[in-house]
Amino acid sequence: MTDLHNSLHAIYDEVSRRNPGEVEFHQAVYEVLDSLGPVVDKHPDYVDSAVIRRLCEPERQIIFRVPWVDDAGAVQINRGFRVEFNSALGPFKGGLRFHPSVYLGIVKFLGFEQIFKNALTGLPIGGGKGGSDFDPKGRSDGEVMRFCQSFMTELYRHIGEYTDVPAGDTGVGTREIGYLFGQYKRITNRYESGALTGKGLTWGGAQVRTEATGYGTVFFVDEILRSNGQSFDGKRVVVSGSGNVATYAIDKIHQLGGTVLACSDSGGYVVDERGIDLDLLKEIKEIRRGRIAEYAEARPETARFVGDGSVWDVECDVALPCATQNELDYDAALRLTKSGCRVVAEGANMPCTPQAVKLFAESGVIFAPGKAANAGGVATSALEMQQNASRDSWSFDDTEQRLAAIMRRIHERCIATADEYDRPGNYVVGANIAGFTRVADAMLALGVV
């Protein structure tokens, strides 16, 4: 990589050499290092103390076998992961992802991003991530339960409210968290609510946790629009995905006066010029566990399904990629910029390729990276930890107001930091530097550990 600051070349080369084949992790590290040139010029001690090199190496990486028995009585074997990346600010915090694509490189990329995302919230939480290549789709409740129990039988020894606090992510919802927490309680003989977040409301969960990532992303975009003298009122929006994040992003956009024209799943995308009907979308995706094509079948008078092409072909003012990493590439970014899109915010983790991000910057499109825009999920997880620690429970409105305030502070931090380093309006630089300096300063204060 030729455009990194001279003192950061060797660090990136070392990361690439020590973590061969982990392309997503390399991409995440490069994206952060690419912002740190002005920081190391101003504070060379970050390089001299090896704090950046230490940040790129997880404190602990755990890989384990997960044997379980399916409904047919056959023994299945999956692989489990937990990467405890950095605890300088607090216990490791980050979700568990159950998906066939999960391998060590994916978990490390997610964990590395989580360090800075968590730091941006201003809350006392470190960064980590975990998961398995298990696919819960098409599995019975009994199979999911047996898998989760086997997974936790190994994981329990590595987690706890003062050590590492997992949550949900792709493929891990309240059902899976329930099975995981039940096994943790069974093995440890402790009702340690703070050991996991994303719990059900009747047994220690927090209001707004389900909605938090989608709501938080929209709150962040609302701050962007406000800072430019605009609002969501009348804005045409495209959201990729139709899972938890996308669903509640659509919900909040409609509350704020915008219209979501399109959303998607792995089979294609649906366009509804009247705006996506949230109740119908929830019925199809959450109750029926169906495909997005069924939406168009249910609303043939206003909606159409497109099985090929890209959801980014739909013209919009605001685009929210909320599906998966590297889903929005250069060609998609080019179509968005030409169609008049002015704001792109990542609701998923690293859904925009580096080439797409560069094009947005060159074209004057405001771009908000995931570590800032989608921090609402982990922020509300930390609020759940606070409630568990105090044996308290907050109302939906109170928790939503706290979430909105956190997202507002993250936006202010990004803008102020970008201004400080002479990159006004650059949310990538602002988020990366603000998150990095908070963690790095804590690491320096704690010594070489």
JSON list of N, CA, C and O in Angstrom, two decimals, residues 359-405:
[
{"chain": "A", "resi": 359, "resn": "LEU", "atom": "N", "xyz": [-14.72, 6.86, -3.89]},
{"chain": "A", "resi": 359, "resn": "LEU", "atom": "CA", "xyz": [-15.56, 7.54, -4.88]},
{"chain": "A", "resi": 359, "resn": "LEU", "atom": "C", "xyz": [-16.54, 8.50, -4.20]},
{"chain": "A", "resi": 359, "resn": "LEU", "atom": "O", "xyz": [-16.76, 9.63, -4.68]},
{"chain": "A", "resi": 360, "resn": "PHE", "atom": "N", "xyz": [-17.12, 8.08, -3.08]},
{"chain": "A", "resi": 360, "resn": "PHE", "atom": "CA", "xyz": [-18.03, 8.98, -2.36]},
{"chain": "A", "resi": 360, "resn": "PHE", "atom": "C", "xyz": [-17.30, 10.27, -1.96]},
{"chain": "A", "resi": 360, "resn": "PHE", "atom": "O", "xyz": [-17.84, 11.37, -2.12]},
{"chain": "A", "resi": 361, "resn": "ALA", "atom": "N", "xyz": [-16.08, 10.12, -1.46]},
{"chain": "A", "resi": 361, "resn": "ALA", "atom": "CA", "xyz": [-15.31, 11.30, -1.04]},
{"chain": "A", "resi": 361, "resn": "ALA", "atom": "C", "xyz": [-15.03, 12.22, -2.22]},
{"chain": "A", "resi": 361, "resn": "ALA", "atom": "O", "xyz": [-15.17, 13.45, -2.13]},
{"chain": "A", "resi": 362, "resn": "GLU", "atom": "N", "xyz": [-14.65, 11.63, -3.35]},
{"chain": "A", "resi": 362, "resn": "GLU", "atom": "CA", "xyz": [-14.33, 12.42, -4.54]},
{"chain": "A", "resi": 362, "resn": "GLU", "atom": "C", "xyz": [-15.56, 13.09, -5.14]},
{"chain": "A", "resi": 362, "resn": "GLU", "atom": "O", "xyz": [-15.45, 14.15, -5.78]},
{"chain": "A", "resi": 363, "resn": "SER", "atom": "N", "xyz": [-16.73, 12.49, -4.93]},
{"chain": "A", "resi": 363, "resn": "SER", "atom": "CA", "xyz": [-17.97, 13.00, -5.53]},
{"chain": "A", "resi": 363, "resn": "SER", "atom": "C", "xyz": [-18.75, 13.92, -4.61]},
{"chain": "A", "resi": 363, "resn": "SER", "atom": "O", "xyz": [-19.84, 14.39, -4.99]},
{"chain": "A", "resi": 364, "resn": "GLY", "atom": "N", "xyz": [-18.24, 14.15, -3.41]},
{"chain": "A", "resi": 364, "resn": "GLY", "atom": "CA", "xyz": [-18.93, 15.03, -2.49]},
{"chain": "A", "resi": 364, "resn": "GLY", "atom": "C", "xyz": [-20.11, 14.40, -1.78]},
{"chain": "A", "resi": 364, "resn": "GLY", "atom": "O", "xyz": [-20.95, 15.10, -1.21]},
{"chain": "A", "resi": 365, "resn": "VAL", "atom": "N", "xyz": [-20.20, 13.07, -1.83]},
{"chain": "A", "resi": 365, "resn": "VAL", "atom": "CA", "xyz": [-21.26, 12.36, -1.11]},
{"chain": "A", "resi": 365, "resn": "VAL", "atom": "C", "xyz": [-20.83, 12.21, 0.35]},
{"chain": "A", "resi": 365, "resn": "VAL", "atom": "O", "xyz": [-19.72, 11.75, 0.63]},
{"chain": "A", "resi": 366, "resn": "ILE", "atom": "N", "xyz": [-21.67, 12.59, 1.27]},
{"chain": "A", "resi": 366, "resn": "ILE", "atom": "CA", "xyz": [-21.34, 12.44, 2.70]},
{"chain": "A", "resi": 366, "resn": "ILE", "atom": "C", "xyz": [-21.41, 10.96, 3.05]},
{"chain": "A", "resi": 366, "resn": "ILE", "atom": "O", "xyz": [-22.42, 10.28, 2.79]},
{"chain": "A", "resi": 367, "resn": "PHE", "atom": "N", "xyz": [-20.33, 10.45, 3.63]},
{"chain": "A", "resi": 367, "resn": "PHE", "atom": "CA", "xyz": [-20.25, 9.02, 3.95]},
{"chain": "A", "resi": 367, "resn": "PHE", "atom": "C", "xyz": [-19.97, 8.84, 5.43]},
{"chain": "A", "resi": 367, "resn": "PHE", "atom": "O", "xyz": [-19.01, 9.39, 5.97]},
{"chain": "A", "resi": 368, "resn": "ALA", "atom": "N", "xyz": [-20.82, 8.04, 6.10]},
{"chain": "A", "resi": 368, "resn": "ALA", "atom": "CA", "xyz": [-20.66, 7.76, 7.53]},
{"chain": "A", "resi": 368, "resn": "ALA", "atom": "C", "xyz": [-20.28, 6.30, 7.72]},
{"chain": "A", "resi": 368, "resn": "ALA", "atom": "O", "xyz": [-21.07, 5.41, 7.37]},
{"chain": "A", "resi": 369, "resn": "PRO", "atom": "N", "xyz": [-19.08, 6.01, 8.24]},
{"chain": "A", "resi": 369, "resn": "PRO", "atom": "CA", "xyz": [-18.65, 4.61, 8.41]},
{"chain": "A", "resi": 369, "resn": "PRO", "atom": "C", "xyz": [-19.41, 3.91, 9.53]},
{"chain": "A", "resi": 369, "resn": "PRO", "atom": "O", "xyz": [-19.93, 4.54, 10.46]},
{"chain": "A", "resi": 370, "resn": "GLY", "atom": "N", "xyz": [-19.44, 2.58, 9.44]},
{"chain": "A", "resi": 370, "resn": "GLY", "atom": "CA", "xyz": [-20.20, 1.79, 10.40]},
{"chain": "A", "resi": 370, "resn": "GLY", "atom": "C", "xyz": [-19.78, 1.98, 11.84]},
{"chain": "A", "resi": 370, "resn": "GLY", "atom": "O", "xyz": [-20.63, 1.94, 12.74]},
{"chain": "A", "resi": 371, "resn": "LYS", "atom": "N", "xyz": [-18.49, 2.17, 12.09]},
{"chain": "A", "resi": 371, "resn": "LYS", "atom": "CA", "xyz": [-18.04, 2.28, 13.48]},
{"chain": "A", "resi": 371, "resn": "LYS", "atom": "C", "xyz": [-18.68, 3.48, 14.18]},
{"chain": "A", "resi": 371, "resn": "LYS", "atom": "O", "xyz": [-18.76, 3.51, 15.41]},
{"chain": "A", "resi": 372, "resn": "ALA", "atom": "N", "xyz": [-19.16, 4.46, 13.41]},
{"chain": "A", "resi": 372, "resn": "ALA", "atom": "CA", "xyz": [-19.89, 5.59, 13.98]},
{"chain": "A", "resi": 372, "resn": "ALA", "atom": "C", "xyz": [-21.39, 5.41, 13.80]},
{"chain": "A", "resi": 372, "resn": "ALA", "atom": "O", "xyz": [-22.17, 5.46, 14.75]},
{"chain": "A", "resi": 373, "resn": "ALA", "atom": "N", "xyz": [-21.82, 5.14, 12.56]},
{"chain": "A", "resi": 373, "resn": "ALA", "atom": "CA", "xyz": [-23.25, 5.15, 12.24]},
{"chain": "A", "resi": 373, "resn": "ALA", "atom": "C", "xyz": [-24.01, 4.00, 12.85]},
{"chain": "A", "resi": 373, "resn": "ALA", "atom": "O", "xyz": [-25.19, 4.15, 13.19]},
{"chain": "A", "resi": 374, "resn": "ASN", "atom": "N", "xyz": [-23.39, 2.82, 13.00]},
{"chain": "A", "resi": 374, "resn": "ASN", "atom": "CA", "xyz": [-24.16, 1.70, 13.54]},
{"chain": "A", "resi": 374, "resn": "ASN", "atom": "C", "xyz": [-23.76, 1.33, 14.97]},
{"chain": "A", "resi": 374, "resn": "ASN", "atom": "O", "xyz": [-23.98, 0.21, 15.42]},
{"chain": "A", "resi": 375, "resn": "ALA", "atom": "N", "xyz": [-23.23, 2.30, 15.70]},
{"chain": "A", "resi": 375, "resn": "ALA", "atom": "CA", "xyz": [-22.82, 2.04, 17.09]},
{"chain": "A", "resi": 375, "resn": "ALA", "atom": "C", "xyz": [-24.00, 1.96, 18.05]},
{"chain": "A", "resi": 375, "resn": "ALA", "atom": "O", "xyz": [-23.82, 1.66, 19.23]},
{"chain": "A", "resi": 376, "resn": "GLY", "atom": "N", "xyz": [-25.22, 2.21, 17.56]},
{"chain": "A", "resi": 376, "resn": "GLY", "atom": "CA", "xyz": [-26.38, 2.20, 18.45]},
{"chain": "A", "resi": 376, "resn": "GLY", "atom": "C", "xyz": [-26.64, 0.86, 19.10]},
{"chain": "A", "resi": 376, "resn": "GLY", "atom": "O", "xyz": [-27.13, 0.78, 20.24]},
{"chain": "A", "resi": 377, "resn": "GLY", "atom": "N", "xyz": [-26.33, -0.23, 18.38]},
{"chain": "A", "resi": 377, "resn": "GLY", "atom": "CA", "xyz": [-26.57, -1.56, 18.94]},
{"chain": "A", "resi": 377, "resn": "GLY", "atom": "C", "xyz": [-25.74, -1.82, 20.17]},
{"chain": "A", "resi": 377, "resn": "GLY", "atom": "O", "xyz": [-26.25, -2.21, 21.22]},
{"chain": "A", "resi": 378, "resn": "VAL", "atom": "N", "xyz": [-24.44, -1.60, 20.05]},
{"chain": "A", "resi": 378, "resn": "VAL", "atom": "CA", "xyz": [-23.57, -1.87, 21.20]},
{"chain": "A", "resi": 378, "resn": "VAL", "atom": "C", "xyz": [-23.80, -0.83, 22.30]},
{"chain": "A", "resi": 378, "resn": "VAL", "atom": "O", "xyz": [-23.66, -1.14, 23.49]},
{"chain": "A", "resi": 379, "resn": "ALA", "atom": "N", "xyz": [-24.17, 0.39, 21.93]},
{"chain": "A", "resi": 379, "resn": "ALA", "atom": "CA", "xyz": [-24.46, 1.40, 22.95]},
{"chain": "A", "resi": 379, "resn": "ALA", "atom": "C", "xyz": [-25.63, 0.95, 23.82]},
{"chain": "A", "resi": 379, "resn": "ALA", "atom": "O", "xyz": [-25.59, 1.07, 25.06]},
{"chain": "A", "resi": 380, "resn": "THR", "atom": "N", "xyz": [-26.66, 0.41, 23.19]},
{"chain": "A", "resi": 380, "resn": "THR", "atom": "CA", "xyz": [-27.82, -0.05, 23.96]},
{"chain": "A", "resi": 380, "resn": "THR", "atom": "C", "xyz": [-27.50, -1.32, 24.72]},
{"chain": "A", "resi": 380, "resn": "THR", "atom": "O", "xyz": [-28.04, -1.56, 25.80]},
{"chain": "A", "resi": 381, "resn": "SER", "atom": "N", "xyz": [-26.59, -2.14, 24.20]},
{"chain": "A", "resi": 381, "resn": "SER", "atom": "CA", "xyz": [-26.11, -3.28, 24.97]},
{"chain": "A", "resi": 381, "resn": "SER", "atom": "C", "xyz": [-25.44, -2.81, 26.26]},
{"chain": "A", "resi": 381, "resn": "SER", "atom": "O", "xyz": [-25.61, -3.41, 27.33]},
{"chain": "A", "resi": 382, "resn": "ALA", "atom": "N", "xyz": [-24.65, -1.75, 26.16]},
{"chain": "A", "resi": 382, "resn": "ALA", "atom": "CA", "xyz": [-24.00, -1.20, 27.36]},
{"chain": "A", "resi": 382, "resn": "ALA", "atom": "C", "xyz": [-25.04, -0.63, 28.32]},
{"chain": "A", "resi": 382, "resn": "ALA", "atom": "O", "xyz": [-24.88, -0.73, 29.55]},
{"chain": "A", "resi": 383, "resn": "LEU", "atom": "N", "xyz": [-26.11, -0.04, 27.78]},
{"chain": "A", "resi": 383, "resn": "LEU", "atom": "CA", "xyz": [-27.20, 0.42, 28.65]},
{"chain": "A", "resi": 383, "resn": "LEU", "atom": "C", "xyz": [-27.88, -0.76, 29.34]},
{"chain": "A", "resi": 383, "resn": "LEU", "atom": "O", "xyz": [-28.30, -0.67, 30.50]},
{"chain": "A", "resi": 384, "resn": "GLU", "atom": "N", "xyz": [-27.99, -1.88, 28.63]},
{"chain": "A", "resi": 384, "resn": "GLU", "atom": "CA", "xyz": [-28.52, -3.11, 29.25]},
{"chain": "A", "resi": 384, "resn": "GLU", "atom": "C", "xyz": [-27.62, -3.57, 30.39]},
{"chain": "A", "resi": 384, "resn": "GLU", "atom": "O", "xyz": [-28.10, -3.98, 31.45]},
{"chain": "A", "resi": 385, "resn": "MET", "atom": "N", "xyz": [-26.30, -3.49, 30.18]},
{"chain": "A", "resi": 385, "resn": "MET", "atom": "CA", "xyz": [-25.36, -3.85, 31.25]},
{"chain": "A", "resi": 385, "resn": "MET", "atom": "C", "xyz": [-25.55, -2.96, 32.47]},
{"chain": "A", "resi": 385, "resn": "MET", "atom": "O", "xyz": [-25.50, -3.43, 33.62]},
{"chain": "A", "resi": 386, "resn": "GLN", "atom": "N", "xyz": [-25.76, -1.65, 32.22]},
{"chain": "A", "resi": 386, "resn": "GLN", "atom": "CA", "xyz": [-25.99, -0.74, 33.35]},
{"chain": "A", "resi": 386, "resn": "GLN", "atom": "C", "xyz": [-27.23, -1.13, 34.14]},
{"chain": "A", "resi": 386, "resn": "GLN", "atom": "O", "xyz": [-27.23, -1.14, 35.37]},
{"chain": "A", "resi": 387, "resn": "GLN", "atom": "N", "xyz": [-28.31, -1.46, 33.44]},
{"chain": "A", "resi": 387, "resn": "GLN", "atom": "CA", "xyz": [-29.54, -1.84, 34.11]},
{"chain": "A", "resi": 387, "resn": "GLN", "atom": "C", "xyz": [-29.37, -3.15, 34.88]},
{"chain": "A", "resi": 387, "resn": "GLN", "atom": "O", "xyz": [-29.86, -3.29, 36.01]},
{"chain": "A", "resi": 388, "resn": "ASN", "atom": "N", "xyz": [-28.65, -4.11, 34.29]},
{"chain": "A", "resi": 388, "resn": "ASN", "atom": "CA", "xyz": [-28.40, -5.37, 34.98]},
{"chain": "A", "resi": 388, "resn": "ASN", "atom": "C", "xyz": [-27.60, -5.16, 36.26]},
{"chain": "A", "resi": 388, "resn": "ASN", "atom": "O", "xyz": [-27.88, -5.75, 37.30]},
{"chain": "A", "resi": 389, "resn": "ALA", "atom": "N", "xyz": [-26.58, -4.27, 36.17]},
{"chain": "A", "resi": 389, "resn": "ALA", "atom": "CA", "xyz": [-25.71, -4.04, 37.32]},
{"chain": "A", "resi": 389, "resn": "ALA", "atom": "C", "xyz": [-26.48, -3.38, 38.47]},
{"chain": "A", "resi": 389, "resn": "ALA", "atom": "O", "xyz": [-26.19, -3.64, 39.65]},
{"chain": "A", "resi": 390, "resn": "SER", "atom": "N", "xyz": [-27.47, -2.55, 38.15]},
{"chain": "A", "resi": 390, "resn": "SER", "atom": "CA", "xyz": [-28.22, -1.84, 39.19]},
{"chain": "A", "resi": 390, "resn": "SER", "atom": "C", "xyz": [-29.56, -2.51, 39.50]},
{"chain": "A", "resi": 390, "resn": "SER", "atom": "O", "xyz": [-30.34, -1.97, 40.29]},
{"chain": "A", "resi": 391, "resn": "ARG", "atom": "N", "xyz": [-29.82, -3.68, 38.87]},
{"chain": "A", "resi": 391, "resn": "ARG", "atom": "CA", "xyz": [-31.09, -4.38, 39.04]},
{"chain": "A", "resi": 391, "resn": "ARG", "atom": "C", "xyz": [-32.26, -3.45, 38.72]},
{"chain": "A", "resi": 391, "resn": "ARG", "atom": "O", "xyz": [-33.26, -3.40, 39.43]},
{"chain": "A", "resi": 392, "resn": "ASP", "atom": "N", "xyz": [-32.11, -2.72, 37.59]},
{"chain": "A", "resi": 392, "resn": "ASP", "atom": "CA", "xyz": [-33.09, -1.71, 37.23]},
{"chain": "A", "resi": 392, "resn": "ASP", "atom": "C", "xyz": [-33.66, -2.03, 35.86]},
{"chain": "A", "resi": 392, "resn": "ASP", "atom": "O", "xyz": [-33.15, -2.88, 35.13]},
{"chain": "A", "resi": 393, "resn": "SER", "atom": "N", "xyz": [-34.73, -1.33, 35.49]},
{"chain": "A", "resi": 393, "resn": "SER", "atom": "CA", "xyz": [-35.33, -1.49, 34.17]},
{"chain": "A", "resi": 393, "resn": "SER", "atom": "C", "xyz": [-35.88, -0.13, 33.73]},
{"chain": "A", "resi": 393, "resn": "SER", "atom": "O", "xyz": [-36.66, 0.48, 34.47]},
{"chain": "A", "resi": 394, "resn": "TRP", "atom": "N", "xyz": [-35.47, 0.33, 32.56]},
{"chain": "A", "resi": 394, "resn": "TRP", "atom": "CA", "xyz": [-35.88, 1.64, 32.06]},
{"chain": "A", "resi": 394, "resn": "TRP", "atom": "C", "xyz": [-36.99, 1.49, 31.02]},
{"chain": "A", "resi": 394, "resn": "TRP", "atom": "O", "xyz": [-37.09, 0.47, 30.34]},
{"chain": "A", "resi": 395, "resn": "SER", "atom": "N", "xyz": [-37.76, 2.53, 30.86]},
{"chain": "A", "resi": 395, "resn": "SER", "atom": "CA", "xyz": [-38.84, 2.52, 29.88]},
{"chain": "A", "resi": 395, "resn": "SER", "atom": "C", "xyz": [-38.29, 2.60, 28.46]},
{"chain": "A", "resi": 395, "resn": "SER", "atom": "O", "xyz": [-37.13, 2.98, 28.24]},
{"chain": "A", "resi": 396, "resn": "PHE", "atom": "N", "xyz": [-39.15, 2.29, 27.49]},
{"chain": "A", "resi": 396, "resn": "PHE", "atom": "CA", "xyz": [-38.75, 2.39, 26.08]},
{"chain": "A", "resi": 396, "resn": "PHE", "atom": "C", "xyz": [-38.34, 3.82, 25.74]},
{"chain": "A", "resi": 396, "resn": "PHE", "atom": "O", "xyz": [-37.28, 4.05, 25.15]},
{"chain": "A", "resi": 397, "resn": "ASP", "atom": "N", "xyz": [-39.18, 4.78, 26.12]},
{"chain": "A", "resi": 397, "resn": "ASP", "atom": "CA", "xyz": [-38.91, 6.18, 25.77]},
{"chain": "A", "resi": 397, "resn": "ASP", "atom": "C", "xyz": [-37.61, 6.67, 26.41]},
{"chain": "A", "resi": 397, "resn": "ASP", "atom": "O", "xyz": [-36.82, 7.38, 25.76]},
{"chain": "A", "resi": 398, "resn": "ASP", "atom": "N", "xyz": [-37.39, 6.30, 27.67]},
{"chain": "A", "resi": 398, "resn": "ASP", "atom": "CA", "xyz": [-36.16, 6.72, 28.36]},
{"chain": "A", "resi": 398, "resn": "ASP", "atom": "C", "xyz": [-34.93, 6.14, 27.67]},
{"chain": "A", "resi": 398, "resn": "ASP", "atom": "O", "xyz": [-33.95, 6.84, 27.42]},
{"chain": "A", "resi": 399, "resn": "THR", "atom": "N", "xyz": [-34.99, 4.85, 27.34]},
{"chain": "A", "resi": 399, "resn": "THR", "atom": "CA", "xyz": [-33.85, 4.20, 26.68]},
{"chain": "A", "resi": 399, "resn": "THR", "atom": "C", "xyz": [-33.62, 4.77, 25.29]},
{"chain": "A", "resi": 399, "resn": "THR", "atom": "O", "xyz": [-32.47, 5.00, 24.88]},
{"chain": "A", "resi": 400, "resn": "GLU", "atom": "N", "xyz": [-34.69, 5.04, 24.55]},
{"chain": "A", "resi": 400, "resn": "GLU", "atom": "CA", "xyz": [-34.54, 5.61, 23.21]},
{"chain": "A", "resi": 400, "resn": "GLU", "atom": "C", "xyz": [-33.91, 7.00, 23.28]},
{"chain": "A", "resi": 400, "resn": "GLU", "atom": "O", "xyz": [-33.07, 7.35, 22.45]},
{"chain": "A", "resi": 401, "resn": "GLN", "atom": "N", "xyz": [-34.32, 7.78, 24.28]},
{"chain": "A", "resi": 401, "resn": "GLN", "atom": "CA", "xyz": [-33.73, 9.12, 24.43]},
{"chain": "A", "resi": 401, "resn": "GLN", "atom": "C", "xyz": [-32.23, 9.02, 24.74]},
{"chain": "A", "resi": 401, "resn": "GLN", "atom": "O", "xyz": [-31.43, 9.81, 24.23]},
{"chain": "A", "resi": 402, "resn": "ARG", "atom": "N", "xyz": [-31.85, 8.05, 25.57]},
{"chain": "A", "resi": 402, "resn": "ARG", "atom": "CA", "xyz": [-30.42, 7.85, 25.88]},
{"chain": "A", "resi": 402, "resn": "ARG", "atom": "C", "xyz": [-29.66, 7.44, 24.62]},
{"chain": "A", "resi": 402, "resn": "ARG", "atom": "O", "xyz": [-28.54, 7.90, 24.38]},
{"chain": "A", "resi": 403, "resn": "LEU", "atom": "N", "xyz": [-30.27, 6.54, 23.83]},
{"chain": "A", "resi": 403, "resn": "LEU", "atom": "CA", "xyz": [-29.64, 6.12, 22.58]},
{"chain": "A", "resi": 403, "resn": "LEU", "atom": "C", "xyz": [-29.45, 7.31, 21.65]},
{"chain": "A", "resi": 403, "resn": "LEU", "atom": "O", "xyz": [-28.37, 7.49, 21.07]},
{"chain": "A", "resi": 404, "resn": "ALA", "atom": "N", "xyz": [-30.49, 8.12, 21.48]},
{"chain": "A", "resi": 404, "resn": "ALA", "atom": "CA", "xyz": [-30.40, 9.29, 20.60]},
{"chain": "A", "resi": 404, "resn": "ALA", "atom": "C", "xyz": [-29.30, 10.24, 21.07]},
{"chain": "A", "resi": 404, "resn": "ALA", "atom": "O", "xyz": [-28.55, 10.79, 20.25]},
{"chain": "A", "resi": 405, "resn": "ALA", "atom": "N", "xyz": [-29.18, 10.41, 22.39]},
{"chain": "A", "resi": 405, "resn": "ALA", "atom": "CA", "xyz": [-28.15, 11.30, 22.94]},
{"chain": "A", "resi": 405, "resn": "ALA", "atom": "C", "xyz": [-26.75, 10.75, 22.67]},
{"chain": "A", "resi": 405, "resn": "ALA", "atom": "O", "xyz": [-25.82, 11.50, 22.35]}
]
